[in-house]
mmCIF file of C-alpha atoms in Angstrom:
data_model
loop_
_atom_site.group_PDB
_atom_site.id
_atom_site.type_symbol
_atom_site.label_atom_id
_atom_site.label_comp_id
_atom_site.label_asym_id
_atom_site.label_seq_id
_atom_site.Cartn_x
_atom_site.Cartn_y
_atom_site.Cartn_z
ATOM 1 C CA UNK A 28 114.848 11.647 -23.358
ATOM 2 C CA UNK A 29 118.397 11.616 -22.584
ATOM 3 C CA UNK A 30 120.972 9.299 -24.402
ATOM 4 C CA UNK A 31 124.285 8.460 -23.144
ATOM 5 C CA UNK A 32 127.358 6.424 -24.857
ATOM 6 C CA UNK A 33 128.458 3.788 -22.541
ATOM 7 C CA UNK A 34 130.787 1.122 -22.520
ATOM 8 C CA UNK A 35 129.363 -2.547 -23.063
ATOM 9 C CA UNK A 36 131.836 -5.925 -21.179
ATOM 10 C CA UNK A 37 133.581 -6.327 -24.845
ATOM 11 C CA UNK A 38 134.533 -3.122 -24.535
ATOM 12 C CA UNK A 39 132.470 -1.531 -27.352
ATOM 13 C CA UNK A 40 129.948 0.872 -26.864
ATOM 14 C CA UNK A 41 126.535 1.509 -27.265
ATOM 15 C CA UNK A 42 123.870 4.125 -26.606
ATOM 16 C CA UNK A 43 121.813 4.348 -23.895
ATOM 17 C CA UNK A 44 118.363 5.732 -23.247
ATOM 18 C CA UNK A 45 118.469 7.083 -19.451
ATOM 19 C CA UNK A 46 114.713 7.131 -18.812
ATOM 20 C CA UNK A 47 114.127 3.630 -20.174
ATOM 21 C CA UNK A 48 117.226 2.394 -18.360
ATOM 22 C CA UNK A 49 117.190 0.779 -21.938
ATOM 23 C CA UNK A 50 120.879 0.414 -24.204
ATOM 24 C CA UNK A 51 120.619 -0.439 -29.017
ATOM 25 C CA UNK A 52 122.405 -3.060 -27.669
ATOM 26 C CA UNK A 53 123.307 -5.634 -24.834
ATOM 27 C CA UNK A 54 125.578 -4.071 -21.961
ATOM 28 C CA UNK A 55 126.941 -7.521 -21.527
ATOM 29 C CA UNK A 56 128.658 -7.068 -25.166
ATOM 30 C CA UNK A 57 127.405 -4.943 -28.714
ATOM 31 C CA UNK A 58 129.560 -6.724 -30.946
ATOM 32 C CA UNK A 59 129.336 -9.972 -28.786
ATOM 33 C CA UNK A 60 125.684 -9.887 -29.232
ATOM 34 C CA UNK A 61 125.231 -8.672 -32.762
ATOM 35 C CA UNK A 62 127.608 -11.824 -33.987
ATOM 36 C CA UNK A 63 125.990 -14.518 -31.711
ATOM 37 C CA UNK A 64 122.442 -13.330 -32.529
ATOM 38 C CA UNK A 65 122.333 -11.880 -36.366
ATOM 39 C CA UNK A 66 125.686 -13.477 -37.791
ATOM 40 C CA UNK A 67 125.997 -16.516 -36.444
ATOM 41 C CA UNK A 68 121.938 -17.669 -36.270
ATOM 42 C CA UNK A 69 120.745 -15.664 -38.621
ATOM 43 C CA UNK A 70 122.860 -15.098 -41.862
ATOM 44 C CA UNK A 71 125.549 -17.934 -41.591
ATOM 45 C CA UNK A 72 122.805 -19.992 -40.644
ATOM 46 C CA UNK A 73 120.631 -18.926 -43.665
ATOM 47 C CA UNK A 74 123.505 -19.248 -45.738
ATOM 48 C CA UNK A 75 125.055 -22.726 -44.655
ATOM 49 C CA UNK A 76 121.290 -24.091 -44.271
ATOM 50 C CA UNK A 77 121.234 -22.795 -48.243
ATOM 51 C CA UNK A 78 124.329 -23.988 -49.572
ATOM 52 C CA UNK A 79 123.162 -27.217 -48.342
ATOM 53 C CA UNK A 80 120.869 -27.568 -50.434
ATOM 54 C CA UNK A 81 122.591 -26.733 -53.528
ATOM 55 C CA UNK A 82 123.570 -29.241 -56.021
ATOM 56 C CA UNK A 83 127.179 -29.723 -56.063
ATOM 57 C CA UNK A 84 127.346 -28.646 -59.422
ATOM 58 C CA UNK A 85 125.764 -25.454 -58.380
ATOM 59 C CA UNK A 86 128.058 -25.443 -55.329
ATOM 60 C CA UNK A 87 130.984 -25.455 -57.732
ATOM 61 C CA UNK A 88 130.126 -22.263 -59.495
ATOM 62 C CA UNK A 89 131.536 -19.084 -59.071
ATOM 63 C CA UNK A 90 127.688 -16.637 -58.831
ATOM 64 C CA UNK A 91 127.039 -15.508 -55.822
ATOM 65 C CA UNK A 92 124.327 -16.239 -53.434
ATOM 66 C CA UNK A 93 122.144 -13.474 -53.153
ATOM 67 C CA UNK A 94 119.806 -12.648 -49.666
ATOM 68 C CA UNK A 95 117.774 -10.174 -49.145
ATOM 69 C CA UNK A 96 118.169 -8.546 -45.869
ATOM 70 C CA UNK A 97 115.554 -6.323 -43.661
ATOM 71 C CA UNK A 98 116.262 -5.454 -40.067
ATOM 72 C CA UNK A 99 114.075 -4.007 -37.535
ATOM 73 C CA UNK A 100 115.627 -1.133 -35.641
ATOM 74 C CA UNK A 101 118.377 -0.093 -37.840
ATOM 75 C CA UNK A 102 119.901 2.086 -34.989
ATOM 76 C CA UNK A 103 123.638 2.021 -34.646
ATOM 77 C CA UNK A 104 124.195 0.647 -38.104
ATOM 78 C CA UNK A 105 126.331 -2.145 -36.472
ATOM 79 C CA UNK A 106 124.644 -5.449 -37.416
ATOM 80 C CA UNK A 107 124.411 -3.657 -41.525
ATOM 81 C CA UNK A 108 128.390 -3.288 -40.945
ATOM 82 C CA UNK A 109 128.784 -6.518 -39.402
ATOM 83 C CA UNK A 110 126.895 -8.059 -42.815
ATOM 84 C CA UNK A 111 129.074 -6.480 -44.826
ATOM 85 C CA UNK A 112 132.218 -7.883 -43.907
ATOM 86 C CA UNK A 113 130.520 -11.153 -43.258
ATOM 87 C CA UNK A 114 129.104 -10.801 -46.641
ATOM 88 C CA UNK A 115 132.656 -10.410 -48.226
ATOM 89 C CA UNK A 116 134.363 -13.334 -46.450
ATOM 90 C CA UNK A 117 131.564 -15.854 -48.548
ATOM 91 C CA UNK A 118 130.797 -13.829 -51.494
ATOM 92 C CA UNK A 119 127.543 -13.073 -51.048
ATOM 93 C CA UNK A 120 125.302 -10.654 -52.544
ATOM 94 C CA UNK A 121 123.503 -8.533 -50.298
ATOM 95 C CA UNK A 122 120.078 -6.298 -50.555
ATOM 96 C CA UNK A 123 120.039 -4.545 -47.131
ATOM 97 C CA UNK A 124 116.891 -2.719 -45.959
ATOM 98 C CA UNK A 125 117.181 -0.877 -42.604
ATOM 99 C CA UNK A 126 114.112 0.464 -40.599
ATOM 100 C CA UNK A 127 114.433 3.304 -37.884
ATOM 101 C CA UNK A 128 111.608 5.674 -37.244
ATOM 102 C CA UNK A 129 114.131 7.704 -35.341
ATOM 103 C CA UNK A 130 117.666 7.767 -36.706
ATOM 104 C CA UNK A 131 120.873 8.102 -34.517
ATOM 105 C CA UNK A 132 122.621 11.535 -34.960
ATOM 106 C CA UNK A 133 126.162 11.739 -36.604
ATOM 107 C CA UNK A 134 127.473 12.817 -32.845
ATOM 108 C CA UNK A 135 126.324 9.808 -31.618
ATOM 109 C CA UNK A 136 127.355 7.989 -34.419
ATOM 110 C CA UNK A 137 131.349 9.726 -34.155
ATOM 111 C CA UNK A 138 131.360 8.137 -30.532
ATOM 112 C CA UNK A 139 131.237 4.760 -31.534
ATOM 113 C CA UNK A 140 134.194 2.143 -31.656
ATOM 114 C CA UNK A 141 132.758 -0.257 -33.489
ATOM 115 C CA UNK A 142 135.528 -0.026 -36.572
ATOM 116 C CA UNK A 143 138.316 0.090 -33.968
ATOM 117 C CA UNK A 144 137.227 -3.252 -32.667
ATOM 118 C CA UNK A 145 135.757 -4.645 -35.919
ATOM 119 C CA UNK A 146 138.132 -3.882 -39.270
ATOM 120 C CA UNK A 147 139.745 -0.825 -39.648
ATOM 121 C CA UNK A 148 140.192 -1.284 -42.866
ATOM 122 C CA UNK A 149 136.134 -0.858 -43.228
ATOM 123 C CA UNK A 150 136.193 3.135 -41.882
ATOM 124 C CA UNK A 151 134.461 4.234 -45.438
ATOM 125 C CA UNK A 152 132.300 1.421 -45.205
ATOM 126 C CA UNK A 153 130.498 2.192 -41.658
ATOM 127 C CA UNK A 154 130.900 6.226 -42.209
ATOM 128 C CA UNK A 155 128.940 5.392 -45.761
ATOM 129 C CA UNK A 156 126.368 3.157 -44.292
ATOM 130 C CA UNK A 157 125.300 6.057 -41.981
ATOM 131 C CA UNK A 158 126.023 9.126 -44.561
ATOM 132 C CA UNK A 159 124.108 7.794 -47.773
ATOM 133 C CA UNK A 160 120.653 9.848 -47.830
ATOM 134 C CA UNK A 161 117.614 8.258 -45.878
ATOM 135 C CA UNK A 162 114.772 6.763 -48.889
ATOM 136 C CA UNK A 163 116.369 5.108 -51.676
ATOM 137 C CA UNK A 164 118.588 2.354 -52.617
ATOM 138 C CA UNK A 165 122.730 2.545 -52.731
ATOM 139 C CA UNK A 166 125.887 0.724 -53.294
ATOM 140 C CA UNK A 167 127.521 0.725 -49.928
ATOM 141 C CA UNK A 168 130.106 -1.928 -51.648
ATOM 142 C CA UNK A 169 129.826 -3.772 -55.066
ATOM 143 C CA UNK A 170 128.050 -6.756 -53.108
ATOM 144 C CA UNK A 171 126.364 -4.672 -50.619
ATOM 145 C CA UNK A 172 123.025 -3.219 -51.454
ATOM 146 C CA UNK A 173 121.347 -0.661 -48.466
ATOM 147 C CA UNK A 174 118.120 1.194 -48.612
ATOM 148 C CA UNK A 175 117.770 2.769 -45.136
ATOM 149 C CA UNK A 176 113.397 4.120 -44.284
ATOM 150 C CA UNK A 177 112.822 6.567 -41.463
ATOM 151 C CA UNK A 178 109.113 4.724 -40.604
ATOM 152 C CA UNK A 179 107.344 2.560 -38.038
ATOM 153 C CA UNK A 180 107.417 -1.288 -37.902
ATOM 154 C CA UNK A 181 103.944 -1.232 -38.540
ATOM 155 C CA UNK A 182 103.801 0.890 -42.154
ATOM 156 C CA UNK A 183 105.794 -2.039 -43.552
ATOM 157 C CA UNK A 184 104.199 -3.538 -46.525
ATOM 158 C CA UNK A 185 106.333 -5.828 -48.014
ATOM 159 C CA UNK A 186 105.599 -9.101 -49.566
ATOM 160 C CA UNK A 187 107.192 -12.356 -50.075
ATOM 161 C CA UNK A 188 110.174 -10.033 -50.280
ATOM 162 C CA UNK A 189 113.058 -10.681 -47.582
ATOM 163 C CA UNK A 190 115.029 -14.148 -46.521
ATOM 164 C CA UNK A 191 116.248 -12.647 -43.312
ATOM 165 C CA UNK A 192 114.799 -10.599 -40.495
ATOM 166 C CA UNK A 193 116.826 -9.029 -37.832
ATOM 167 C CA UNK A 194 114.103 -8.386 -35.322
ATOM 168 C CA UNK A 195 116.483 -5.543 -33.528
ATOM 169 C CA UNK A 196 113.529 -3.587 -31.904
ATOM 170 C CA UNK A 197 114.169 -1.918 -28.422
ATOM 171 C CA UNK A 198 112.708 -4.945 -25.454
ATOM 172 C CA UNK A 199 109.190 -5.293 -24.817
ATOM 173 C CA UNK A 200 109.579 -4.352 -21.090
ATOM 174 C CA UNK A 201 109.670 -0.311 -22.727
ATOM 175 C CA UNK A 202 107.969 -1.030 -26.248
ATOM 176 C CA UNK A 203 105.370 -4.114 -25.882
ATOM 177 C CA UNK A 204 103.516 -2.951 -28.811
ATOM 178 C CA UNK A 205 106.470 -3.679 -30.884
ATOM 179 C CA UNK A 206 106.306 -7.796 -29.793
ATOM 180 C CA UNK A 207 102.714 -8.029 -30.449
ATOM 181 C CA UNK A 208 100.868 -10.284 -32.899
ATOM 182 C CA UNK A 209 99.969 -7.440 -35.206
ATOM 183 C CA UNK A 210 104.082 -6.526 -35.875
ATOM 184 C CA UNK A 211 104.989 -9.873 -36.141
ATOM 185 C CA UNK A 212 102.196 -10.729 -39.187
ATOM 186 C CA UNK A 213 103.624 -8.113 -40.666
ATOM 187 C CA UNK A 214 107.342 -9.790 -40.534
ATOM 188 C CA UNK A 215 105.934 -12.925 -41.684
ATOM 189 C CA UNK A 216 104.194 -11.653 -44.827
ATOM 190 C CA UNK A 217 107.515 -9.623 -45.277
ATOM 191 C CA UNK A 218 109.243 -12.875 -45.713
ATOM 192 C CA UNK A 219 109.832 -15.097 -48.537
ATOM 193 C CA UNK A 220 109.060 -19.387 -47.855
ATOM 194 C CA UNK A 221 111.677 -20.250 -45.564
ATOM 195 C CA UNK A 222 112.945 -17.337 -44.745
ATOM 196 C CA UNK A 223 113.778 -17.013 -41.249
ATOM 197 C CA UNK A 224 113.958 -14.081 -38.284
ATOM 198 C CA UNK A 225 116.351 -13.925 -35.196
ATOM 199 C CA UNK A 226 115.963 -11.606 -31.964
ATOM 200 C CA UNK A 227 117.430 -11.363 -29.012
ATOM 201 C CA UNK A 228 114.687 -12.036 -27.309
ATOM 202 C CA UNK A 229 113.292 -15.057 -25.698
ATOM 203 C CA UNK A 230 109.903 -14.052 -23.619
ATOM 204 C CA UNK A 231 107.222 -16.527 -23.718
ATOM 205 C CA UNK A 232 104.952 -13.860 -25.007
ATOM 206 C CA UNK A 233 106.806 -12.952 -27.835
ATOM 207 C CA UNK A 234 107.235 -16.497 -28.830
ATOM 208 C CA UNK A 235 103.791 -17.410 -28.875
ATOM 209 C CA UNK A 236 102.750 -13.879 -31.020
ATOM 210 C CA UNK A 237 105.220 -15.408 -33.738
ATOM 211 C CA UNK A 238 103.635 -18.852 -33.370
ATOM 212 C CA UNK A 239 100.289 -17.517 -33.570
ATOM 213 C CA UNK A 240 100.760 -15.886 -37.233
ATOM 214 C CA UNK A 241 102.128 -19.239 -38.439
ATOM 215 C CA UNK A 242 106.263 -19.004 -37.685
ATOM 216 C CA UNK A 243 107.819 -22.154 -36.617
ATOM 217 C CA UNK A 244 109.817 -21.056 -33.301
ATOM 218 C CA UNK A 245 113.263 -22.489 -31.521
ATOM 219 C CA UNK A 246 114.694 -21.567 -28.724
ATOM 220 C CA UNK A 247 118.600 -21.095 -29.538
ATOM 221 C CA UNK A 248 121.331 -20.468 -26.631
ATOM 222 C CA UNK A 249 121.609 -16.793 -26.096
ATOM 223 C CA UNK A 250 124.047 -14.717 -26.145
ATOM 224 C CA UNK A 251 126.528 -13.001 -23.554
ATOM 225 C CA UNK A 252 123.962 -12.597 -20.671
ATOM 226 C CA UNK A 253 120.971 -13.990 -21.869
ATOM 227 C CA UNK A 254 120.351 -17.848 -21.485
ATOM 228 C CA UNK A 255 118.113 -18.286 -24.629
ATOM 229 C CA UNK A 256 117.252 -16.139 -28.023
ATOM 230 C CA UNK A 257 114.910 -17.031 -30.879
ATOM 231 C CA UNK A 258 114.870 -17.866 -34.290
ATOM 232 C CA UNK A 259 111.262 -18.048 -36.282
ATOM 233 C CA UNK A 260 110.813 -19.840 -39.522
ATOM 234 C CA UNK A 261 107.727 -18.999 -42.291
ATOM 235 C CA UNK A 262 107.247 -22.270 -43.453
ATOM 236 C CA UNK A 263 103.654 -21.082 -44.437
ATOM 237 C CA UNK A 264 102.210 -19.015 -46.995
ATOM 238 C CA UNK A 265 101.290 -15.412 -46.571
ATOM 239 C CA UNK A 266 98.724 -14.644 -43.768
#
């Protein structure tokens, strides 16, 4: 199929699948999106929504929190290099796991803005995230932990293992059987208690699939060009 680079409205880009008329990310805004969606409801929220709960002795220490990451369509790499640099500015200790059963190629990759517009100062970051072999477990950063698997959603079979999902996955309109109730049993068993997973998304469908494997749903104001997104909870043991 062919793939083009274009231009999203916050003026970073993205790739685009022509047959699908399908973009990795929003063309009302990559970066836009990825914050809104994965940072802000996702990690911060994880995080503040921990630190809450912390005593304030506990609070006081100097250890850092660790979370363990996966995300669903690792793609572009720009939510892993978003993490990282959100990851710095509250001293957290990450373990990043990226899924892609078709990786982007290092031309596509070159063509990207995303450090021009992000942090500069993070170029060896984002060219290591993408250059560090596929299978296995590296230090991207002292804090920053990725292990990056070319497979489908569905040979994941992880336990009680992850706090976070990013549920990245190209839309159901070209990929329903990636929303089904089958995919997302196998997020919520990937999940510790409490752990939580964001998309973009905000069909009806897809939000009752997550219901009906046990996730506790909201409906969360979307980002750039979307009115809502969602954000399941595993309050629930293993299905």
């Amino acid at each position: 199929m062919k793939r083009n680079i274009i231009t999203t409205s916050d003026g970073s880009k993205t790739i685009q699948i022509e047959d699908w008329n399908e973009q990795y990310h929003s063309i009302h805004g990559a970066i836009q999106e990825a914050n809104h969606v994965f940072m802000k409801y996702g990690l911060l929220f994880y995080y503040e929504n921990k630190l809450a709960h912390l005593t304030e002795d506990r609070k006081s220490t100097s250890a850092k929190t660790t979370i363990n990451i996966l995300e669903i369509g690792f793609g572009t790499g720009l939510n892993a290099f978003l993490t990282v640099i959100e990851g710095e500015k509250h001293n957290l200790n990450l373990n990043y796991t990226g899924i892609e059963a078709y990786p982007v190629q290092p031309e596509e990759i070159n063509q990207l803005n995303y450090v021009e517009l992000i942090s500069d100062s993070h170029k060896t970051v984002f060219k290591k995230l993408h250059e560090i072999p596929w299978e296995g477990a590296f230090a991207i950063t002292p804090n920053f932990q990725l292990e990056k698997q070319e497979k489908f959603f569905k040979d994941i079979h992880s336990k009680n293992t992850y706090n976070i999902i990013y549920f990245d996955a190209f839309g159901a309109r070209v990929q329903p059987d990636l929303w089904t109730e089958d995919i997302f049993k196998i997020m919520f068993n990937a999940l510790k208690p409490n752990g939580i997973l964001v998309t973009y998304s905000a069909k009806g469908s897809v939000r009752r699939a997550m219901q009906a494997v046990g996730f506790t749903v909201e409906r969360l104001p979307g980002p750039p060009g979307k009115r809502e997104m969602l954000r399941a909870t595993k309050h629930s043991a293993t299905v």
